[in-house]
PDB file of C-alpha atoms in Angstrom:
ATOM      1  CA  UNK A   1      78.775 191.249 145.842  1.00  0.00           C
ATOM      2  CA  UNK A   2      81.175 188.452 145.715  1.00  0.00           C
ATOM      3  CA  UNK A   3      84.793 188.129 145.748  1.00  0.00           C
ATOM      4  CA  UNK A   4      86.328 184.875 144.496  1.00  0.00           C
ATOM      5  CA  UNK A   5      89.722 183.015 145.639  1.00  0.00           C
ATOM      6  CA  UNK A   6      91.974 179.814 144.839  1.00  0.00           C
ATOM      7  CA  UNK A   7      92.646 178.350 148.175  1.00  0.00           C
ATOM      8  CA  UNK A   8      95.506 175.768 147.826  1.00  0.00           C
ATOM      9  CA  UNK A   9      95.347 172.325 149.506  1.00  0.00           C
ATOM     10  CA  UNK A  10      98.621 170.724 148.423  1.00  0.00           C
ATOM     11  CA  UNK A  11     102.043 171.376 148.719  1.00  0.00           C
ATOM     12  CA  UNK A  12     103.999 173.633 148.194  1.00  0.00           C
ATOM     13  CA  UNK A  13     102.044 175.471 151.052  1.00  0.00           C
ATOM     14  CA  UNK A  14      98.563 174.374 151.734  1.00  0.00           C
ATOM     15  CA  UNK A  15      96.145 177.032 152.690  1.00  0.00           C
ATOM     16  CA  UNK A  16      97.758 179.546 151.071  1.00  0.00           C
ATOM     17  CA  UNK A  17      94.743 181.875 149.360  1.00  0.00           C
ATOM     18  CA  UNK A  18      95.009 183.461 146.268  1.00  0.00           C
ATOM     19  CA  UNK A  19      92.365 186.217 145.723  1.00  0.00           C
ATOM     20  CA  UNK A  20      91.230 186.577 142.069  1.00  0.00           C
ATOM     21  CA  UNK A  21      90.586 190.137 141.118  1.00  0.00           C
ATOM     22  CA  UNK A  22      90.567 191.075 137.056  1.00  0.00           C
ATOM     23  CA  UNK A  23      89.023 189.845 134.048  1.00  0.00           C
ATOM     24  CA  UNK A  24      92.161 188.128 133.104  1.00  0.00           C
ATOM     25  CA  UNK A  25      94.421 186.046 135.566  1.00  0.00           C
ATOM     26  CA  UNK A  26      97.101 183.320 134.412  1.00  0.00           C
ATOM     27  CA  UNK A  27      98.078 180.631 136.412  1.00  0.00           C
ATOM     28  CA  UNK A  28     101.939 178.892 136.157  1.00  0.00           C
ATOM     29  CA  UNK A  29     104.965 178.838 137.912  1.00  0.00           C
ATOM     30  CA  UNK A  30     106.517 182.039 136.347  1.00  0.00           C
ATOM     31  CA  UNK A  31     106.374 184.655 139.104  1.00  0.00           C
ATOM     32  CA  UNK A  32     104.612 187.372 136.418  1.00  0.00           C
ATOM     33  CA  UNK A  33     101.314 185.225 136.526  1.00  0.00           C
ATOM     34  CA  UNK A  34      98.281 186.717 138.946  1.00  0.00           C
ATOM     35  CA  UNK A  35      98.567 183.493 140.583  1.00  0.00           C
ATOM     36  CA  UNK A  36     102.317 181.801 140.587  1.00  0.00           C
ATOM     37  CA  UNK A  37     103.012 178.604 141.906  1.00  0.00           C
ATOM     38  CA  UNK A  38     106.482 177.372 142.010  1.00  0.00           C
ATOM     39  CA  UNK A  39     106.170 173.852 141.502  1.00  0.00           C
ATOM     40  CA  UNK A  40     107.395 171.522 138.824  1.00  0.00           C
ATOM     41  CA  UNK A  41     104.546 170.329 137.990  1.00  0.00           C
ATOM     42  CA  UNK A  42     103.096 173.472 136.849  1.00  0.00           C
ATOM     43  CA  UNK A  43     103.702 175.273 133.345  1.00  0.00           C
ATOM     44  CA  UNK A  44     105.260 178.528 133.172  1.00  0.00           C
ATOM     45  CA  UNK A  45     101.860 179.892 131.661  1.00  0.00           C
ATOM     46  CA  UNK A  46      99.509 176.774 133.069  1.00  0.00           C
ATOM     47  CA  UNK A  47      95.884 178.016 132.661  1.00  0.00           C
ATOM     48  CA  UNK A  48      93.771 180.949 132.203  1.00  0.00           C
ATOM     49  CA  UNK A  49      90.875 182.404 134.013  1.00  0.00           C
ATOM     50  CA  UNK A  50      88.491 184.730 132.692  1.00  0.00           C
ATOM     51  CA  UNK A  51      85.686 186.918 134.331  1.00  0.00           C
ATOM     52  CA  UNK A  52      82.691 186.603 132.497  1.00  0.00           C
ATOM     53  CA  UNK A  53      79.291 187.252 133.217  1.00  0.00           C
ATOM     54  CA  UNK A  54      80.105 187.391 136.853  1.00  0.00           C
ATOM     55  CA  UNK A  55      81.828 183.942 137.081  1.00  0.00           C
ATOM     56  CA  UNK A  56      85.360 182.508 136.067  1.00  0.00           C
ATOM     57  CA  UNK A  57      86.085 180.657 133.492  1.00  0.00           C
ATOM     58  CA  UNK A  58      88.992 178.268 133.490  1.00  0.00           C
ATOM     59  CA  UNK A  59      91.144 176.964 130.540  1.00  0.00           C
ATOM     60  CA  UNK A  60      94.488 175.334 129.821  1.00  0.00           C
ATOM     61  CA  UNK A  61      97.166 176.722 128.250  1.00  0.00           C
ATOM     62  CA  UNK A  62      98.687 174.050 126.511  1.00  0.00           C
ATOM     63  CA  UNK A  63     100.397 172.997 129.863  1.00  0.00           C
ATOM     64  CA  UNK A  64     102.524 169.567 129.808  1.00  0.00           C
ATOM     65  CA  UNK A  65     100.598 167.998 132.961  1.00  0.00           C
ATOM     66  CA  UNK A  66      97.244 169.248 131.925  1.00  0.00           C
ATOM     67  CA  UNK A  67      94.481 171.315 133.859  1.00  0.00           C
ATOM     68  CA  UNK A  68      91.669 169.168 135.704  1.00  0.00           C
ATOM     69  CA  UNK A  69      88.237 170.416 137.177  1.00  0.00           C
ATOM     70  CA  UNK A  70      86.661 167.826 139.773  1.00  0.00           C
ATOM     71  CA  UNK A  71      89.013 164.931 138.209  1.00  0.00           C
ATOM     72  CA  UNK A  72      88.051 165.799 134.600  1.00  0.00           C
ATOM     73  CA  UNK A  73      90.745 167.191 132.277  1.00  0.00           C
ATOM     74  CA  UNK A  74      89.999 170.073 130.673  1.00  0.00           C
ATOM     75  CA  UNK A  75      89.609 170.523 126.719  1.00  0.00           C
ATOM     76  CA  UNK A  76      88.199 173.515 126.516  1.00  0.00           C
ATOM     77  CA  UNK A  77      86.852 176.376 128.933  1.00  0.00           C
ATOM     78  CA  UNK A  78      84.836 175.355 132.080  1.00  0.00           C
ATOM     79  CA  UNK A  79      82.751 178.030 134.383  1.00  0.00           C
ATOM     80  CA  UNK A  80      83.703 177.572 138.018  1.00  0.00           C
ATOM     81  CA  UNK A  81      81.707 177.000 140.733  1.00  0.00           C
ATOM     82  CA  UNK A  82      82.330 177.467 144.309  1.00  0.00           C
ATOM     83  CA  UNK A  83      83.473 174.190 145.425  1.00  0.00           C
ATOM     84  CA  UNK A  84      85.075 172.896 142.118  1.00  0.00           C
ATOM     85  CA  UNK A  85      88.566 170.973 142.720  1.00  0.00           C
ATOM     86  CA  UNK A  86      90.742 172.893 140.601  1.00  0.00           C
ATOM     87  CA  UNK A  87      93.683 170.228 139.722  1.00  0.00           C
ATOM     88  CA  UNK A  88      97.350 171.442 137.935  1.00  0.00           C
ATOM     89  CA  UNK A  89      98.465 167.981 136.719  1.00  0.00           C
ATOM     90  CA  UNK A  90      98.626 165.760 139.494  1.00  0.00           C
ATOM     91  CA  UNK A  91      99.824 167.080 142.812  1.00  0.00           C
ATOM     92  CA  UNK A  92      98.745 170.663 142.933  1.00  0.00           C
ATOM     93  CA  UNK A  93      95.183 170.970 144.004  1.00  0.00           C
ATOM     94  CA  UNK A  94      93.441 174.365 144.459  1.00  0.00           C
ATOM     95  CA  UNK A  95      89.821 174.922 145.831  1.00  0.00           C
ATOM     96  CA  UNK A  96      87.699 177.474 144.093  1.00  0.00           C
ATOM     97  CA  UNK A  97      85.686 179.660 146.391  1.00  0.00           C
ATOM     98  CA  UNK A  98      83.343 182.596 146.457  1.00  0.00           C
ATOM     99  CA  UNK A  99      83.390 184.923 149.482  1.00  0.00           C
ATOM    100  CA  UNK A 100      80.080 187.258 149.955  1.00  0.00           C
ATOM    101  CA  UNK A 101      81.504 190.637 151.081  1.00  0.00           C
ATOM    102  CA  UNK A 102      80.017 193.760 152.028  1.00  0.00           C
ATOM    103  CA  UNK A 103      79.500 196.132 149.636  1.00  0.00           C
ATOM    104  CA  UNK A 104      80.067 199.281 151.396  1.00  0.00           C
ATOM    105  CA  UNK A 105      83.422 197.786 153.005  1.00  0.00           C
ATOM    106  CA  UNK A 106      86.729 199.121 152.376  1.00  0.00           C
ATOM    107  CA  UNK A 107      89.076 196.156 151.330  1.00  0.00           C
ATOM    108  CA  UNK A 108      93.063 196.052 150.513  1.00  0.00           C
ATOM    109  CA  UNK A 109      94.068 193.221 148.857  1.00  0.00           C
ATOM    110  CA  UNK A 110      97.555 192.477 146.965  1.00  0.00           C
ATOM    111  CA  UNK A 111      97.790 190.377 143.734  1.00  0.00           C
ATOM    112  CA  UNK A 112     100.198 188.469 145.486  1.00  0.00           C
ATOM    113  CA  UNK A 113      99.296 185.203 147.347  1.00  0.00           C
ATOM    114  CA  UNK A 114      97.825 185.975 151.126  1.00  0.00           C
ATOM    115  CA  UNK A 115      98.977 183.970 153.734  1.00  0.00           C
ATOM    116  CA  UNK A 116      96.616 182.336 156.475  1.00  0.00           C
ATOM    117  CA  UNK A 117      97.454 183.462 159.874  1.00  0.00           C
ATOM    118  CA  UNK A 118      96.689 180.740 162.246  1.00  0.00           C
ATOM    119  CA  UNK A 119      94.447 180.952 165.115  1.00  0.00           C
ATOM    120  CA  UNK A 120      95.572 178.835 168.289  1.00  0.00           C
ATOM    121  CA  UNK A 121      93.125 179.320 171.182  1.00  0.00           C
ATOM    122  CA  UNK A 122      94.683 179.549 174.607  1.00  0.00           C
ATOM    123  CA  UNK A 123      95.325 176.453 176.868  1.00  0.00           C
ATOM    124  CA  UNK A 124      94.648 176.696 180.393  1.00  0.00           C
ATOM    125  CA  UNK A 125      98.531 176.398 182.135  1.00  0.00           C
ATOM    126  CA  UNK A 126      98.405 173.046 183.599  1.00  0.00           C
ATOM    127  CA  UNK A 127      97.182 171.355 180.379  1.00  0.00           C
ATOM    128  CA  UNK A 128     100.084 170.046 177.770  1.00  0.00           C
ATOM    129  CA  UNK A 129     100.276 172.034 174.795  1.00  0.00           C
ATOM    130  CA  UNK A 130      98.028 170.706 171.932  1.00  0.00           C
ATOM    131  CA  UNK A 131      99.701 168.580 168.898  1.00  0.00           C
ATOM    132  CA  UNK A 132      99.023 170.019 165.378  1.00  0.00           C
ATOM    133  CA  UNK A 133      95.922 167.797 163.706  1.00  0.00           C
ATOM    134  CA  UNK A 134      97.052 165.577 160.960  1.00  0.00           C
ATOM    135  CA  UNK A 135      94.747 165.381 158.182  1.00  0.00           C
ATOM    136  CA  UNK A 136      96.702 162.962 155.221  1.00  0.00           C
ATOM    137  CA  UNK A 137      96.259 164.365 151.829  1.00  0.00           C
ATOM    138  CA  UNK A 138      93.579 163.401 149.629  1.00  0.00           C
ATOM    139  CA  UNK A 139      93.722 162.792 146.044  1.00  0.00           C
ATOM    140  CA  UNK A 140      90.931 164.773 144.142  1.00  0.00           C
ATOM    141  CA  UNK A 141      87.884 162.540 142.700  1.00  0.00           C
ATOM    142  CA  UNK A 142      88.755 160.869 139.749  1.00  0.00           C
ATOM    143  CA  UNK A 143      92.476 160.716 140.488  1.00  0.00           C
ATOM    144  CA  UNK A 144      94.265 157.124 141.295  1.00  0.00           C
ATOM    145  CA  UNK A 145      96.620 156.808 144.105  1.00  0.00           C
ATOM    146  CA  UNK A 146     100.027 155.781 143.011  1.00  0.00           C
ATOM    147  CA  UNK A 147     100.025 153.179 146.289  1.00  0.00           C
ATOM    148  CA  UNK A 148      98.795 150.084 144.229  1.00  0.00           C
ATOM    149  CA  UNK A 149     101.526 149.999 141.489  1.00  0.00           C
ATOM    150  CA  UNK A 150     103.905 150.216 143.808  1.00  0.00           C
ATOM    151  CA  UNK A 151     102.271 147.385 146.194  1.00  0.00           C
ATOM    152  CA  UNK A 152     102.287 145.052 142.934  1.00  0.00           C
ATOM    153  CA  UNK A 153     105.721 146.114 141.895  1.00  0.00           C
ATOM    154  CA  UNK A 154     106.735 144.626 145.411  1.00  0.00           C
ATOM    155  CA  UNK A 155     105.087 141.624 145.104  1.00  0.00           C
ATOM    156  CA  UNK A 156     106.416 140.795 141.686  1.00  0.00           C
ATOM    157  CA  UNK A 157     110.137 141.663 143.014  1.00  0.00           C
ATOM    158  CA  UNK A 158     109.431 139.137 146.226  1.00  0.00           C
ATOM    159  CA  UNK A 159     107.986 136.626 143.732  1.00  0.00           C
ATOM    160  CA  UNK A 160     110.761 136.558 141.586  1.00  0.00           C
ATOM    161  CA  UNK A 161     113.276 136.051 144.503  1.00  0.00           C
ATOM    162  CA  UNK A 162     111.653 133.358 146.192  1.00  0.00           C
ATOM    163  CA  UNK A 163     111.746 131.558 142.824  1.00  0.00           C
ATOM    164  CA  UNK A 164     115.207 132.540 142.202  1.00  0.00           C
ATOM    165  CA  UNK A 165     116.094 131.491 145.695  1.00  0.00           C
ATOM    166  CA  UNK A 166     114.306 127.812 145.428  1.00  0.00           C
ATOM    167  CA  UNK A 167     116.094 127.109 141.861  1.00  0.00           C
ATOM    168  CA  UNK A 168     119.471 127.929 143.649  1.00  0.00           C
ATOM    169  CA  UNK A 169     118.519 125.644 146.502  1.00  0.00           C
ATOM    170  CA  UNK A 170     117.352 122.743 144.380  1.00  0.00           C
ATOM    171  CA  UNK A 171     120.884 123.132 141.940  1.00  0.00           C
ATOM    172  CA  UNK A 172     122.966 123.550 145.172  1.00  0.00           C
ATOM    173  CA  UNK A 173     121.129 120.387 146.742  1.00  0.00           C
ATOM    174  CA  UNK A 174     121.552 118.147 143.556  1.00  0.00           C
ATOM    175  CA  UNK A 175     117.523 117.655 143.807  1.00  0.00           C
ATOM    176  CA  UNK A 176     116.533 118.352 140.335  1.00  0.00           C
ATOM    177  CA  UNK A 177     115.258 115.079 139.664  1.00  0.00           C
ATOM    178  CA  UNK A 178     113.041 115.057 142.879  1.00  0.00           C
ATOM    179  CA  UNK A 179     111.298 118.195 141.647  1.00  0.00           C
ATOM    180  CA  UNK A 180     111.681 118.587 137.790  1.00  0.00           C
ATOM    181  CA  UNK A 181     111.707 114.679 137.265  1.00  0.00           C
ATOM    182  CA  UNK A 182     108.979 114.938 135.177  1.00  0.00           C
ATOM    183  CA  UNK A 183     110.823 117.366 132.653  1.00  0.00           C
ATOM    184  CA  UNK A 184     114.057 116.021 132.726  1.00  0.00           C
ATOM    185  CA  UNK A 185     114.421 112.579 130.504  1.00  0.00           C
ATOM    186  CA  UNK A 186     116.359 109.922 132.453  1.00  0.00           C
ATOM    187  CA  UNK A 187     115.540 110.796 135.675  1.00  0.00           C
TER     188      UNK A 187
END
């Protein structure tokens, strides 16, 4: 028997786990959804999961920012496979996962998100406390980072400031004929 879950890999709560239970599960910002993610990029009713043939199928419900699986925007239904990356808009990233379970085990689960409990190993008394591990955010495959347009914008702004400063200097020192004599007649 396999149990499926979505694990939030980005803000607002990285590591939050959403167990998937039921034949129809909606994902969205509204608290009435089976998977409720309160973020501005998530529509009230963003996506729908349907359990078909032992697998979950995902489809977008006309969301504003779109639903993506492994970087590809959904245009219809898509069967999810363990390890697939589901993105809601550009910022919300979820990992679809299957967990093998013992069929005879008793499991109590809630429809609401389950918060992971961190396991911290005991350190020797003389050792300084360990700093938490930092893992930089990673954009899902197929998504571009927003840093390049910002770098280009700053570069263009600096270029325009340099040009303006140069022209101000030329004008204030009366050097128009020195630099632009080939354009200005009579220099």
